Each structure stands twice: as C-alpha cells, then as structure tokens.
Coordinates of C-alpha atoms in Angstrom, one line a residue:
M1 CA 0.0 0.0 0.0
K2 CA 1.3 3.4 -0.9
I3 CA 2.1 5.8 2.0
G4 CA -0.4 8.4 0.7
N5 CA -3.2 5.8 0.7
A6 CA -2.2 4.5 4.1
L7 CA -2.1 8.0 5.6
N8 CA -5.5 8.9 4.2
T9 CA -7.1 6.3 6.4
H10 CA -5.4 7.7 9.5
V11 CA -5.1 11.4 9.0
K12 CA -8.7 12.3 8.4
S13 CA -8.4 16.0 9.3
G14 CA -6.5 16.9 6.2
K15 CA -5.8 16.0 2.6
I16 CA -2.6 14.0 2.0
I17 CA -0.3 14.8 -1.0
S18 CA 2.5 12.3 -1.3
Y19 CA 5.2 12.0 -3.9
A20 CA 8.2 9.7 -3.4
D21 CA 9.5 10.4 0.1
D22 CA 7.8 13.9 0.4
T23 CA 4.5 14.1 2.3
T24 CA 2.3 17.1 2.6
I25 CA -0.9 17.6 4.7
V26 CA -3.3 20.3 3.4
V27 CA -5.9 21.7 5.8
A28 CA -8.5 24.3 4.7
R29 CA -11.1 25.9 7.0
D30 CA -13.3 29.1 6.9
S31 CA -12.2 30.5 10.3
L32 CA -8.8 30.9 11.8
L33 CA -9.8 29.1 15.0
D34 CA -11.1 26.1 13.1
L35 CA -8.0 26.1 10.9
K36 CA -5.6 26.0 13.9
L37 CA -7.6 23.2 15.7
T38 CA -7.9 21.1 12.6
A39 CA -4.2 21.5 11.8
Q40 CA -3.2 20.5 15.3
T41 CA -5.5 17.4 15.0
A42 CA -4.0 16.5 11.7
N43 CA -0.5 16.9 13.1
E44 CA -1.3 14.6 16.0
Q45 CA -2.9 12.0 13.8
F46 CA 0.2 12.0 11.6
K47 CA 2.6 11.7 14.5
N48 CA 0.5 8.7 15.9
W49 CA 0.7 7.1 12.5
C50 CA 4.5 7.5 12.4
N51 CA 4.8 6.0 15.9
S52 CA 2.6 3.0 15.1
N53 CA 4.7 2.3 11.9
Q54 CA 8.0 2.8 13.7
L55 CA 8.9 5.9 11.7
V56 CA 10.6 9.0 13.1
L57 CA 9.4 12.4 12.0
N58 CA 12.4 14.7 11.1
T59 CA 11.4 17.9 12.7
N60 CA 14.3 19.8 11.1
K61 CA 12.8 19.1 7.6
T62 CA 9.2 19.6 8.7
V63 CA 7.6 23.1 8.3
C64 CA 4.1 24.6 8.7
M65 CA 3.0 27.2 6.1
Y66 CA -0.2 29.3 6.1
F67 CA -1.8 30.7 3.0
G68 CA -4.4 33.4 3.8
K69 CA -5.0 37.0 4.7
S70 CA -4.7 36.8 8.5
K71 CA -1.0 36.1 8.3
Q72 CA 0.2 38.2 11.2
E73 CA -2.4 36.8 13.6
I74 CA -1.6 33.2 12.9
M75 CA 2.2 33.8 12.9
S76 CA 2.1 35.4 16.3
S77 CA 0.1 32.5 17.8
T78 CA 1.5 29.5 16.0
P79 CA 5.1 28.4 16.5
N80 CA 7.4 27.2 13.6
V81 CA 5.3 28.9 10.8
S82 CA 7.6 29.2 7.8
L83 CA 7.4 32.0 5.2
Y84 CA 8.7 29.7 2.4
T85 CA 9.9 26.2 1.8
K86 CA 11.1 23.9 -1.0
F87 CA 8.3 21.7 -2.4
L88 CA 9.3 19.2 -5.0
G89 CA 12.2 21.3 -6.2
T90 CA 10.3 24.6 -6.2
L91 CA 10.6 27.3 -3.6
I92 CA 7.0 28.2 -2.6
D93 CA 6.2 31.2 -0.4
D94 CA 3.2 32.0 1.7
D95 CA 2.1 34.8 -0.7
L96 CA 2.5 32.7 -3.8
S97 CA 4.6 35.5 -5.2
W98 CA 7.4 33.1 -6.2
T99 CA 10.0 35.7 -5.2
H100 CA 12.3 33.1 -3.5
H101 CA 12.1 30.7 -6.4
I102 CA 12.8 33.4 -9.0
A103 CA 15.8 34.5 -7.0
H104 CA 17.0 30.8 -7.0
V105 CA 16.6 30.6 -10.8
C106 CA 18.4 33.8 -11.3
K107 CA 21.3 32.6 -9.2
K108 CA 21.5 29.4 -11.3
L109 CA 21.4 31.4 -14.5
S110 CA 24.2 33.6 -13.3
Q111 CA 26.3 30.6 -12.5
A112 CA 25.7 29.2 -16.0
Y113 CA 26.7 32.6 -17.4
Y114 CA 30.0 32.4 -15.5
I115 CA 30.7 28.9 -16.8
L116 CA 29.9 29.9 -20.4
L117 CA 32.1 32.9 -20.1
K118 CA 35.1 30.7 -19.1
L119 CA 34.4 28.3 -21.9
K120 CA 33.8 30.8 -24.7
S121 CA 37.5 31.2 -25.6
C122 CA 38.1 27.5 -26.1
V123 CA 34.9 26.0 -27.6
D124 CA 32.6 26.9 -30.5
K125 CA 29.0 28.2 -30.4
D126 CA 27.5 24.7 -30.8
A127 CA 29.3 23.6 -27.6
L128 CA 28.2 26.7 -25.8
R129 CA 24.6 26.0 -26.9
T130 CA 24.9 22.5 -25.5
V131 CA 26.1 23.9 -22.1
Y132 CA 23.2 26.4 -22.2
Y133 CA 20.7 23.5 -22.5
A134 CA 22.5 21.5 -19.8
L135 CA 22.9 24.3 -17.2
A136 CA 20.4 27.0 -17.9
Y137 CA 17.3 25.6 -19.7
P138 CA 16.4 23.1 -16.9
H139 CA 16.0 26.0 -14.5
L140 CA 14.1 28.1 -17.1
S141 CA 11.6 25.3 -17.7
Y142 CA 11.2 23.3 -14.4
N143 CA 7.8 23.7 -13.0
V144 CA 7.5 27.1 -14.9
M145 CA 3.7 26.6 -15.1
V146 CA 3.3 27.7 -11.5
W147 CA 5.7 30.6 -11.4
G148 CA 6.0 31.8 -15.0
A149 CA 3.4 34.5 -14.6
A150 CA 4.9 36.0 -11.4
V151 CA 5.4 39.7 -11.1
E152 CA 9.2 39.3 -11.1
R153 CA 9.4 36.9 -14.0
N154 CA 11.1 39.5 -16.3
R155 CA 14.3 39.1 -14.1
V156 CA 14.6 35.6 -15.5
F157 CA 14.1 36.7 -19.1
M158 CA 16.7 39.4 -18.8
L159 CA 19.3 36.8 -17.6
Q160 CA 18.3 34.4 -20.4
K161 CA 18.9 37.2 -23.0
R162 CA 22.3 37.9 -21.3
L163 CA 23.2 34.2 -21.9
I164 CA 22.1 34.3 -25.5
R165 CA 24.0 37.6 -26.0
L166 CA 27.2 35.9 -24.7
I167 CA 26.8 32.7 -26.8
Y168 CA 26.0 34.4 -30.1
D169 CA 27.9 37.7 -29.7
V170 CA 24.8 39.9 -29.8
K171 CA 25.9 43.6 -29.5
P172 CA 24.6 45.6 -26.5
K173 CA 21.3 47.4 -27.1
T174 CA 20.6 45.2 -30.1
S175 CA 17.3 43.2 -30.4
H176 CA 17.7 39.5 -29.6
K177 CA 14.7 38.4 -31.6
D178 CA 16.5 37.6 -34.8
T179 CA 19.0 35.6 -32.8
F180 CA 16.3 33.6 -31.0
I181 CA 14.5 32.9 -34.3
K182 CA 17.6 32.1 -36.3
N183 CA 19.0 29.6 -33.8
R184 CA 15.5 28.1 -33.0
I185 CA 15.7 28.9 -29.3
L186 CA 12.6 29.5 -27.2
T187 CA 12.4 32.8 -25.3
F188 CA 11.5 32.5 -21.6
P189 CA 7.9 33.6 -22.2
S190 CA 7.6 31.0 -25.0
I191 CA 8.9 28.3 -22.7
Y192 CA 6.2 29.2 -20.3
I193 CA 3.5 29.1 -23.1
Y194 CA 4.9 25.8 -24.3
K195 CA 4.6 24.2 -20.9
L196 CA 1.0 25.5 -20.5
C197 CA -0.1 24.2 -23.9
M198 CA 1.6 20.8 -23.5
F199 CA -0.2 20.4 -20.2
V200 CA -3.6 21.1 -21.8
N201 CA -2.8 18.7 -24.7
A202 CA -2.0 16.0 -22.2
N203 CA -5.0 16.7 -20.0
R204 CA -7.6 18.2 -22.3
H205 CA -10.2 15.6 -21.2
E206 CA -10.0 16.5 -17.5
N207 CA -12.8 18.3 -15.8
Y208 CA -10.9 21.6 -15.4
F209 CA -10.6 21.9 -19.2
L210 CA -14.1 22.2 -20.7
P211 CA -14.4 22.8 -24.5
L212 CA -17.0 25.2 -25.7
G213 CA -18.3 22.4 -27.9
D214 CA -19.3 20.4 -24.9
N215 CA -22.2 22.8 -24.5
H216 CA -23.8 21.6 -27.8
T217 CA -24.9 18.3 -29.2
Y218 CA -23.9 19.4 -32.7
S219 CA -20.4 20.3 -34.1
T220 CA -19.3 23.9 -33.9
R221 CA -16.2 25.7 -35.2
N222 CA -15.3 26.5 -31.6
S223 CA -15.3 22.9 -30.4
Q224 CA -11.5 23.0 -29.7
V225 CA -11.8 26.3 -27.8
L226 CA -11.8 25.9 -24.0
T227 CA -14.2 27.7 -21.7
V228 CA -12.4 30.5 -19.8
P229 CA -12.9 30.1 -16.0
V230 CA -15.0 32.8 -14.3
H231 CA -12.8 34.9 -11.9
F232 CA -12.9 38.0 -9.8
T233 CA -9.3 38.7 -8.8
A234 CA -6.1 39.8 -10.6
K235 CA -4.2 37.1 -8.7
Y236 CA -6.3 34.4 -10.3
E237 CA -5.2 35.6 -13.7
R238 CA -1.7 34.6 -12.8
S239 CA -2.8 31.0 -11.9
P240 CA -1.6 28.1 -14.0
L241 CA -5.0 26.7 -15.1
Y242 CA -6.3 30.1 -16.1
N243 CA -3.2 30.8 -18.3
C244 CA -3.4 27.3 -19.7
V245 CA -6.8 28.1 -21.1
K246 CA -5.8 31.5 -22.4
A247 CA -2.7 30.2 -24.1
F248 CA -4.3 27.2 -25.6
N249 CA -7.2 29.2 -27.0
A250 CA -4.8 31.7 -28.6
L251 CA -3.1 28.9 -30.6
P252 CA -3.9 28.7 -34.3
S253 CA -6.9 26.4 -34.8
D254 CA -4.9 23.9 -36.9
I255 CA -2.5 23.4 -33.9
R256 CA -5.3 23.1 -31.4
K257 CA -6.9 20.3 -33.4
I258 CA -3.8 18.1 -33.2
K259 CA -4.5 15.3 -30.7
N260 CA -1.2 13.3 -31.1
K261 CA 1.2 14.4 -28.4
N262 CA 4.4 14.3 -30.6
K263 CA 2.8 16.1 -33.6
F264 CA 1.3 18.7 -31.3
K265 CA 4.7 19.2 -29.6
A266 CA 6.5 19.7 -32.9
A267 CA 3.9 22.1 -34.3
L268 CA 3.7 24.1 -31.0
K269 CA 7.5 24.4 -30.8
N270 CA 7.8 25.6 -34.4
Y271 CA 5.0 28.1 -33.9
L272 CA 6.6 29.5 -30.7
M273 CA 10.1 29.7 -32.3
D274 CA 8.7 31.6 -35.3
Q275 CA 6.7 34.0 -33.1
C276 CA 9.4 34.6 -30.6
F277 CA 7.2 36.1 -27.9
Y278 CA 8.7 38.6 -25.5
K279 CA 5.6 38.5 -23.3
A280 CA 3.2 35.7 -22.8
T281 CA 0.4 38.3 -22.9
D282 CA 1.4 39.3 -26.4
M283 CA 0.0 36.0 -27.5
Y284 CA -3.3 35.9 -25.7
M285 CA -4.3 39.4 -24.8

C-alpha cells in the first residue's frame, strides 16, 4: 500500500499529498480558529501514524505554512510557521509571489553565465549552446507553469537574454529576436507558453478543461476552444489553469486540433520559435 493511501485512512483531518518520500498535509477551513484546531489534530494523527509504523518524523525538515489574509495573527500565535519552503524542487512562499524561487533561478542562470564565459574562448557556439541547455534551460523550464506569470518573471528573461548575447555575440542594445529565431531557441515567455499548452494537450479531457463544444450536441467551429474560467481577482489571472486556457485558446486552430502528443509538440515548438514572444500576454491578450 502506498504511503499516501495508508495515511489517508489515519489522517482524516487533512488531505494527503504524497510524492516519493515527500508528504504534505493540506488543511483548509473558513475560520482561523477552526484552521488551527484542525491543523493540530492532523499533526497529532500524523505523529501517531508514524509512531505506530516505527517511523521518526524529522522535525528539522518539517515546516508549517499558512496561506491566507490573517498572516500576522496566525504567525504570532502558532510556532514554527515558515514563510517559504522547497516543495518538489520549487521554492514556494506563503504569498505565492514566487520571489524566492525566481531568486534561486536567477542565481543558477548567473552561475551558468560564468561557466559559459570561461568556456567561450576554447569552444565553439554549438558547444556553448549544449552547455546552455544543460545548465540554464532546466531552470528556465522546471515547473515554470506555476511561477512563470509571477510579477518578477522579467528578471529571468533578462538573464536568459544575457546568456544568448554571450553565446552568439549579440551587441549591446541590439534586439535579440533575430538571434532567438535564427537559432531556434525559445524565449522564456515562449517556454512558459509551451509548458502551459503541453499540459492542456495531455489533460484536455480532464474536468478543469471544458471545451465550448461540450455545451452543444452538434459540431461547432469552436469545439476546440476551451471555456475561460470565471474569476474576480487579478491574482487568479496569474494562476496556471487560467493561463493554460488562455494560451491554448490563442493557438492557431490547426494546432489546437492536433491530438497526437508528438505532432502537437513539434507544431507548437515551431510556432513559438517563429513568433518569438517577449511577453506571454502578447499571445493571448
């Protein structure tokens, strides 16, 4: 039996999210008092489960995070509340601003720049490109769906352009667009769009992606267009699912119709390389 399934039968006060050796308990309540009491109960249930299974909870790697408006109140009354933590390789903060993760990505891109700078005098552009995809691209693309619309995202794009300028000798104050297009390299905004659309293609039959055509019993020309979720806040417009729908709907209809994953991937990449978006919103606003 998987740990997540086993825990679900014992920790009934919260939802268990388990991946490999990482386990998270999510508790949601309408009032602060109910939240604190439920979280304490879930914590006790989890400790009891660990004890009964001869497991030791590593308190040094265990944190409590609160997402909500009454931050100061709960932080003053609840010990060991963390402002951010690493979750499956992504630094998540209690405001979902992704500031810490973007700072982490920028640090990795700066390290990649230093290595490329040292290699530039002894290897050709093809080798530098390979190093870029080994050391920089993974950080540009990893889990970018959740943080790619953050307010500080442009810091990442600026460092990506700095890397491209170094590899291909782009002069200062010169547009990078021709270089991105010529060398078939996705801009950071295009990487973000690519991940959003690939997610939709892989999950287009899930409940959170509802085609407009599902509202009719007959075929319509908008059958591949997804229903845009109703929302009331600007923060929701930076959420992954909302931007998945916006990006997918903005694709040319001939690409949206492709169901085969590999064919969709190839067509999407070629489209994004040709368009060379400098802002994701340039595509779907």
